[in-house]
mmCIF file of C-alpha atoms in Angstrom:
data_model
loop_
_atom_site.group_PDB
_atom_site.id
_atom_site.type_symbol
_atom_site.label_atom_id
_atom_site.label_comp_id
_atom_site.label_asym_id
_atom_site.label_seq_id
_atom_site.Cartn_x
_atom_site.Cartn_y
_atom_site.Cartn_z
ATOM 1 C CA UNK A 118 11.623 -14.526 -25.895
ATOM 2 C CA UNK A 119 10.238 -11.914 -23.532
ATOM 3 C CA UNK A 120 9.833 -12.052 -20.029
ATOM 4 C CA UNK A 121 7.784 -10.418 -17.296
ATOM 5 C CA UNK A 122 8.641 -10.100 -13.858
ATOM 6 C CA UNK A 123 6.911 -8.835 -11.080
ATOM 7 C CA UNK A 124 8.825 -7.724 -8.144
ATOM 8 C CA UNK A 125 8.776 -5.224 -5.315
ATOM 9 C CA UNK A 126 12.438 -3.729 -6.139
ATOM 10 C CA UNK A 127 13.802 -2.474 -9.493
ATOM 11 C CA UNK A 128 15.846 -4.463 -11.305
ATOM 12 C CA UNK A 129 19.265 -3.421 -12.654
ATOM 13 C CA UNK A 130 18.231 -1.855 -15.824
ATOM 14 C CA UNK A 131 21.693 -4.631 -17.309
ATOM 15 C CA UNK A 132 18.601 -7.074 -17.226
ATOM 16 C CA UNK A 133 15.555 -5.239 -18.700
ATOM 17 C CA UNK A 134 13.752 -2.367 -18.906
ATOM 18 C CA UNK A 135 12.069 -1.159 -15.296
ATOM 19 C CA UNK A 136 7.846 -0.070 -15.207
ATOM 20 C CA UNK A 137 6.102 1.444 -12.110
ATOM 21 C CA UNK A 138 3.216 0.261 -11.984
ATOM 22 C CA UNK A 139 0.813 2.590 -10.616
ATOM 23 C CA UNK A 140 -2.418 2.758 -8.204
ATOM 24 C CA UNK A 141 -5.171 2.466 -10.355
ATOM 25 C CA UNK A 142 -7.210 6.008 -11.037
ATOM 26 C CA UNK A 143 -10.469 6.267 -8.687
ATOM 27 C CA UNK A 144 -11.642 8.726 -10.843
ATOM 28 C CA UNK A 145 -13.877 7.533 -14.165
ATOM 29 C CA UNK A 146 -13.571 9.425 -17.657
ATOM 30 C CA UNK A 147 -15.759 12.099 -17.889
ATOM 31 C CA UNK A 148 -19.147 10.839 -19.568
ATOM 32 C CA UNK A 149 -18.569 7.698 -17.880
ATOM 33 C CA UNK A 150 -20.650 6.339 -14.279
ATOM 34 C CA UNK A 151 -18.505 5.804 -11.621
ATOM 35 C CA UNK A 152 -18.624 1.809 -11.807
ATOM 36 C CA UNK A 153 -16.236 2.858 -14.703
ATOM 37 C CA UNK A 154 -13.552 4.159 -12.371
ATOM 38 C CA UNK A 155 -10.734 1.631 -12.699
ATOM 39 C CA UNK A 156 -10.154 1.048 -9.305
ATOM 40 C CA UNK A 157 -14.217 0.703 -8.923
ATOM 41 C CA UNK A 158 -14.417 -1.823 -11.494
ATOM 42 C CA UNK A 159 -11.907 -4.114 -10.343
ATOM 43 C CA UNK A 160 -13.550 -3.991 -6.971
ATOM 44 C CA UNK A 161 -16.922 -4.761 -8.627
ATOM 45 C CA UNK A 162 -15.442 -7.647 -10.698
ATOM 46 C CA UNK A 163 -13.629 -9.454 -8.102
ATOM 47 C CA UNK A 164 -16.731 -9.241 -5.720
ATOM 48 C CA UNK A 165 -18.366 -11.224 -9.141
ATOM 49 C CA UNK A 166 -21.873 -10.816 -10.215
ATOM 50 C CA UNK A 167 -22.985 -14.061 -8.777
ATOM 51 C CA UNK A 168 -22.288 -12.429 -5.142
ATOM 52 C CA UNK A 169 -25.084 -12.162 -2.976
ATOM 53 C CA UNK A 170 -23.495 -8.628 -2.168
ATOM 54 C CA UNK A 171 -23.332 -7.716 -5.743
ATOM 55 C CA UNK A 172 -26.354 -6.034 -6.084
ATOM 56 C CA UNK A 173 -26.345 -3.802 -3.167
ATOM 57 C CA UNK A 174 -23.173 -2.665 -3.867
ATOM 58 C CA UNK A 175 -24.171 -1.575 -7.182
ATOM 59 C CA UNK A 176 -25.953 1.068 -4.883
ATOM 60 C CA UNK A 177 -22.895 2.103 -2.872
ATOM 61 C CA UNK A 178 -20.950 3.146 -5.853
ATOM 62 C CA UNK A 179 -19.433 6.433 -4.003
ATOM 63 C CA UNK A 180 -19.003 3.799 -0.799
ATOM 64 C CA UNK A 181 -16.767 1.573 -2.939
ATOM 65 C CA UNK A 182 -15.394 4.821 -4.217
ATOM 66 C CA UNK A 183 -14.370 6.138 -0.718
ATOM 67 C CA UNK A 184 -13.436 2.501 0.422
ATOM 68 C CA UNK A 185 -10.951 2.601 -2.997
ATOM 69 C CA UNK A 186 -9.676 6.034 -1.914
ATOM 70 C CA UNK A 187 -8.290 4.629 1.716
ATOM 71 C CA UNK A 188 -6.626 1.590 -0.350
ATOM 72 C CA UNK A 189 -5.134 4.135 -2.058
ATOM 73 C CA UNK A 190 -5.583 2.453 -5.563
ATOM 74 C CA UNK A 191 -3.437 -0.480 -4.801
ATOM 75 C CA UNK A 192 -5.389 -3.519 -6.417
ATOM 76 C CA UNK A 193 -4.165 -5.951 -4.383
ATOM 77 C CA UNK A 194 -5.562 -4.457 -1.460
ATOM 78 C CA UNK A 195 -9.035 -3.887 -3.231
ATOM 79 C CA UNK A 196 -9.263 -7.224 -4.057
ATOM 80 C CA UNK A 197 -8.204 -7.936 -0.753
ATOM 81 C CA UNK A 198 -11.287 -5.645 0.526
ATOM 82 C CA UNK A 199 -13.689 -7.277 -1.918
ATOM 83 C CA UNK A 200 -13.147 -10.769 -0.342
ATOM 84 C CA UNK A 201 -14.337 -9.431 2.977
ATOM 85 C CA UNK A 202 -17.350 -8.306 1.946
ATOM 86 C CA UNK A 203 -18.605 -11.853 1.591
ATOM 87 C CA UNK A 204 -18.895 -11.351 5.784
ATOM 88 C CA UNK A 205 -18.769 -7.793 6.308
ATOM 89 C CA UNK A 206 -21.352 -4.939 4.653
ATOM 90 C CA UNK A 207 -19.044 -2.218 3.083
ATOM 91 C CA UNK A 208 -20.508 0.548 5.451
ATOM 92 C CA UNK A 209 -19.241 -1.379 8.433
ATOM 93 C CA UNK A 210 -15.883 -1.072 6.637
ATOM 94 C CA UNK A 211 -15.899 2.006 6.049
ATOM 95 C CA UNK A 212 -17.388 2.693 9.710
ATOM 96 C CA UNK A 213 -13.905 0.597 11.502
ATOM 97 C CA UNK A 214 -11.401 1.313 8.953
ATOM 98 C CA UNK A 215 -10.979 -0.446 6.648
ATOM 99 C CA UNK A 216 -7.804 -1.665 9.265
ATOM 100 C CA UNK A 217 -5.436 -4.406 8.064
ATOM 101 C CA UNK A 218 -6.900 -7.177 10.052
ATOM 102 C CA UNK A 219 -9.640 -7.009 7.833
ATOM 103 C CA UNK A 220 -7.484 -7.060 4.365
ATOM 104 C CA UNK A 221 -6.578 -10.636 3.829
ATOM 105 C CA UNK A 222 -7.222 -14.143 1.658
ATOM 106 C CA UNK A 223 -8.356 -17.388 2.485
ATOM 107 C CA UNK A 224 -6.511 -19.016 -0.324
ATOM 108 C CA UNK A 225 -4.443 -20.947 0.923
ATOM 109 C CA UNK A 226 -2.630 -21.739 -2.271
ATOM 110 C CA UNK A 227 -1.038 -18.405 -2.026
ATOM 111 C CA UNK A 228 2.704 -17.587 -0.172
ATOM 112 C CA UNK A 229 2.048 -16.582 3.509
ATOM 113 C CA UNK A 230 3.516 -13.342 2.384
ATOM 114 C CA UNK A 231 0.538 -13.195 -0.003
ATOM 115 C CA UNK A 232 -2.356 -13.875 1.858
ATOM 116 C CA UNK A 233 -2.831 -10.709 4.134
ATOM 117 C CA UNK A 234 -1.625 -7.116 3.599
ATOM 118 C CA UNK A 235 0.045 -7.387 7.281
ATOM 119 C CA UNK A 236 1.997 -10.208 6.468
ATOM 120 C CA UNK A 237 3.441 -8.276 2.791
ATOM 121 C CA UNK A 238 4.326 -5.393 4.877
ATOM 122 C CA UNK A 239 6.231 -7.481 7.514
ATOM 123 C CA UNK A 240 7.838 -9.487 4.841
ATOM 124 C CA UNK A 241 8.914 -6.173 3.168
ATOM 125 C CA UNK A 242 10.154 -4.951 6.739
ATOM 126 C CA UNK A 243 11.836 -7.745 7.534
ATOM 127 C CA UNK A 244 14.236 -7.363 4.254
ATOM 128 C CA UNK A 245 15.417 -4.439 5.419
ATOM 129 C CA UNK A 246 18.491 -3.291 7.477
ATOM 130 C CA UNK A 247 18.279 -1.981 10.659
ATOM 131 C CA UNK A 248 19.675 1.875 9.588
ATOM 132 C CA UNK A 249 16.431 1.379 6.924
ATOM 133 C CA UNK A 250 14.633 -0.079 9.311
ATOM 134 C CA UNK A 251 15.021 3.236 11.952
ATOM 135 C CA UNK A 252 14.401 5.435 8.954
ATOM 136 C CA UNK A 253 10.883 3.794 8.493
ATOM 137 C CA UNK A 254 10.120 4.127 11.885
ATOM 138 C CA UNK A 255 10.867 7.804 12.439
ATOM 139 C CA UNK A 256 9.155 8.417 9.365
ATOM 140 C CA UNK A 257 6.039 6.771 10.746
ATOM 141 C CA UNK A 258 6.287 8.790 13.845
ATOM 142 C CA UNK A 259 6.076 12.544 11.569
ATOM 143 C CA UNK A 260 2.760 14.076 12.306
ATOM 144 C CA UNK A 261 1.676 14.087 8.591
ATOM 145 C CA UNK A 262 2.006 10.932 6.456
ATOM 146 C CA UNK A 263 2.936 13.295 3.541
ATOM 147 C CA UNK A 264 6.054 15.008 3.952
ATOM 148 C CA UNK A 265 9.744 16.420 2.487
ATOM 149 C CA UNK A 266 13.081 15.220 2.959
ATOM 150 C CA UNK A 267 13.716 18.279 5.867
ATOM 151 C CA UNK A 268 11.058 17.163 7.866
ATOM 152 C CA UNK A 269 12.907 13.731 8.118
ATOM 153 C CA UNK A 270 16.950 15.271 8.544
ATOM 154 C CA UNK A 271 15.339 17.363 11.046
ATOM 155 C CA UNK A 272 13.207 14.476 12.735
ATOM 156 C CA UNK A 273 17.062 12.618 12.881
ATOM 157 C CA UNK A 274 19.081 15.562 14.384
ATOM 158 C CA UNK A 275 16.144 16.454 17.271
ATOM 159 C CA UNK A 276 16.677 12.560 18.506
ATOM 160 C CA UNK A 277 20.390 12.824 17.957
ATOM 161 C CA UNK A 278 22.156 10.758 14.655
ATOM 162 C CA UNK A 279 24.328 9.113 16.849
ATOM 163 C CA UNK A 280 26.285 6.150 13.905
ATOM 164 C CA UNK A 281 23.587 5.969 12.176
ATOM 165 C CA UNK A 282 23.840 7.117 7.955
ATOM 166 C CA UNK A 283 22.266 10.029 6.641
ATOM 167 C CA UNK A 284 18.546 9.437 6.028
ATOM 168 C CA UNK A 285 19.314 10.509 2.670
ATOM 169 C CA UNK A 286 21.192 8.223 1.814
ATOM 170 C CA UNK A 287 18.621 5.544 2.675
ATOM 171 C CA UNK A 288 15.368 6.872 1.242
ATOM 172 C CA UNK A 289 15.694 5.696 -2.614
ATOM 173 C CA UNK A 290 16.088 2.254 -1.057
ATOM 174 C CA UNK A 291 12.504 2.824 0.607
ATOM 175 C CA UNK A 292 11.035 3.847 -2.249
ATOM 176 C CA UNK A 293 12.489 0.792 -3.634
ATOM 177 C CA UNK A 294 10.613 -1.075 -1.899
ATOM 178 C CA UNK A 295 7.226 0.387 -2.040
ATOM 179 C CA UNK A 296 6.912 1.624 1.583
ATOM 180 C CA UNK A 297 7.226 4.980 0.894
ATOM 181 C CA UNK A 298 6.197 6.077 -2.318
ATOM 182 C CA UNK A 299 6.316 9.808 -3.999
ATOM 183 C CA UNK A 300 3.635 12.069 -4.541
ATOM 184 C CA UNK A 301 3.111 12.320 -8.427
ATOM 185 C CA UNK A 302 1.560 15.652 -8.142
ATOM 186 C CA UNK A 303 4.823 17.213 -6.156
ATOM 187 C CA UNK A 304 8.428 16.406 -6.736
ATOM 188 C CA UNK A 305 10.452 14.926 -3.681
ATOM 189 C CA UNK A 306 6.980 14.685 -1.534
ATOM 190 C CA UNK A 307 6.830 11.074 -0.399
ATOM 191 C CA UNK A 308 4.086 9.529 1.669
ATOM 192 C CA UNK A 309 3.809 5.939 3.496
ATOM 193 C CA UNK A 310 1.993 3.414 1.482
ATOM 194 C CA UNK A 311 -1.273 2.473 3.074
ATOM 195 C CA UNK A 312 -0.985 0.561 6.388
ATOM 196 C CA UNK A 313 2.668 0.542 6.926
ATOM 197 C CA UNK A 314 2.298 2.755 9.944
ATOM 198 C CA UNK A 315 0.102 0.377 11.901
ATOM 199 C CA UNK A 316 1.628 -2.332 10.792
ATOM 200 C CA UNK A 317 5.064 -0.739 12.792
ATOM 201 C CA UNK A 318 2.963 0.015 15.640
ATOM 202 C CA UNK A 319 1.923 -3.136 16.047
ATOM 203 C CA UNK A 320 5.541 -4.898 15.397
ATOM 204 C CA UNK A 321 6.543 -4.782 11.964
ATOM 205 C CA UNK A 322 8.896 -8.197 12.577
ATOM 206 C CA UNK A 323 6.917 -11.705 12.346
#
């Protein structure tokens, strides 16, 4: 018997074998038109042919291309994006965001964590301790969202450490849970995942 689980930390690799799974490319294979893009064509498929919007979006492939790009690849956030579009045209989107009011469900058969990309990030914030919690924030608060491991120890001693652990200690738990996530084109660069700095600034606890 095999089975798959989906979850937002690794498991101890006692029970199985661990995959990343990874933002999907937003680039297509060379030959290929850019509705071929994997990120692209999910979008297009979850909008569905029989959408009123579907044809004029066939039109705004580099649009859905950019809008993919500020998701950052994450498919549950482009299918997320795809929903709105049933109210919203996709240069409007583009135009205010897209922000993560506008990334949500109406299904109400999903988990309230499930339903809005606010309310994952605040459920994933709210699992954390406060010494990971401080480490988010201060992370949030570095001028670039792409950064090193100095720029955070140094970000720590300039407000003072006081009892709190070493940031180092904390960041493999972050990246754990899919807040921060490394750069796969530079070792030990991390970035934010998309949204998780507004979603602090707005009050990352429910």
């Amino acid at each position: 018997m095999h089975i798959l689980i989906t979850t937002r930390r690794r498991l101890t690799e006692r029970l199985g074998a661990n995959r990343d799974i990874q933002p999907l490319p937003l680039e297509q294979a060379p030959g290929e038109p850019l509705s071929a893009a994997p990120a692209v064509e999910l979008f297009l498929r979850h909008v569905g042919t029989e959408s009123r919007a579907a044809a004029e979006l066939e039109k705004d492939l580099p649009l859905i291309a950019e809008l993919c790009r500020r998701l950052g690849g994450l498919p549950r956030y482009i299918e997320f994006a795809a929903e709105c579009l049933r109210a919203v045209p996709i240069r409007l989107m583009l135009s205010y965001g897209p922000t993560p009011e506008m990334l949500w469900s109406n299904d109400h058969a999903l988990l309230r964590h499930q339903r809005s990309v606010t309310d994952s990030i605040r459920w994933s914030i709210d699992l954390l301790s406060d010494d990971h919690r401080v480490l988010l924030e201060r992370i949030a608060a570095l001028p670039a969202r792409r950064f090193v491991l100095d720029e955070v120890t140094a970000e720590y001693d300039r407000l003072g450490r006081g009892t709190s652990p070493n940031p180092l200690t904390l960041v493999s738990d972050l990246l754990d849970t899919s807040l921060l996530l490394p750069e796969p084109a530079h070792h030990y660069h991390y970035r934010l995942a998309p949204f998780v700095a507004e979603v602090l600034q707005r009050g990352g606890r429910a």
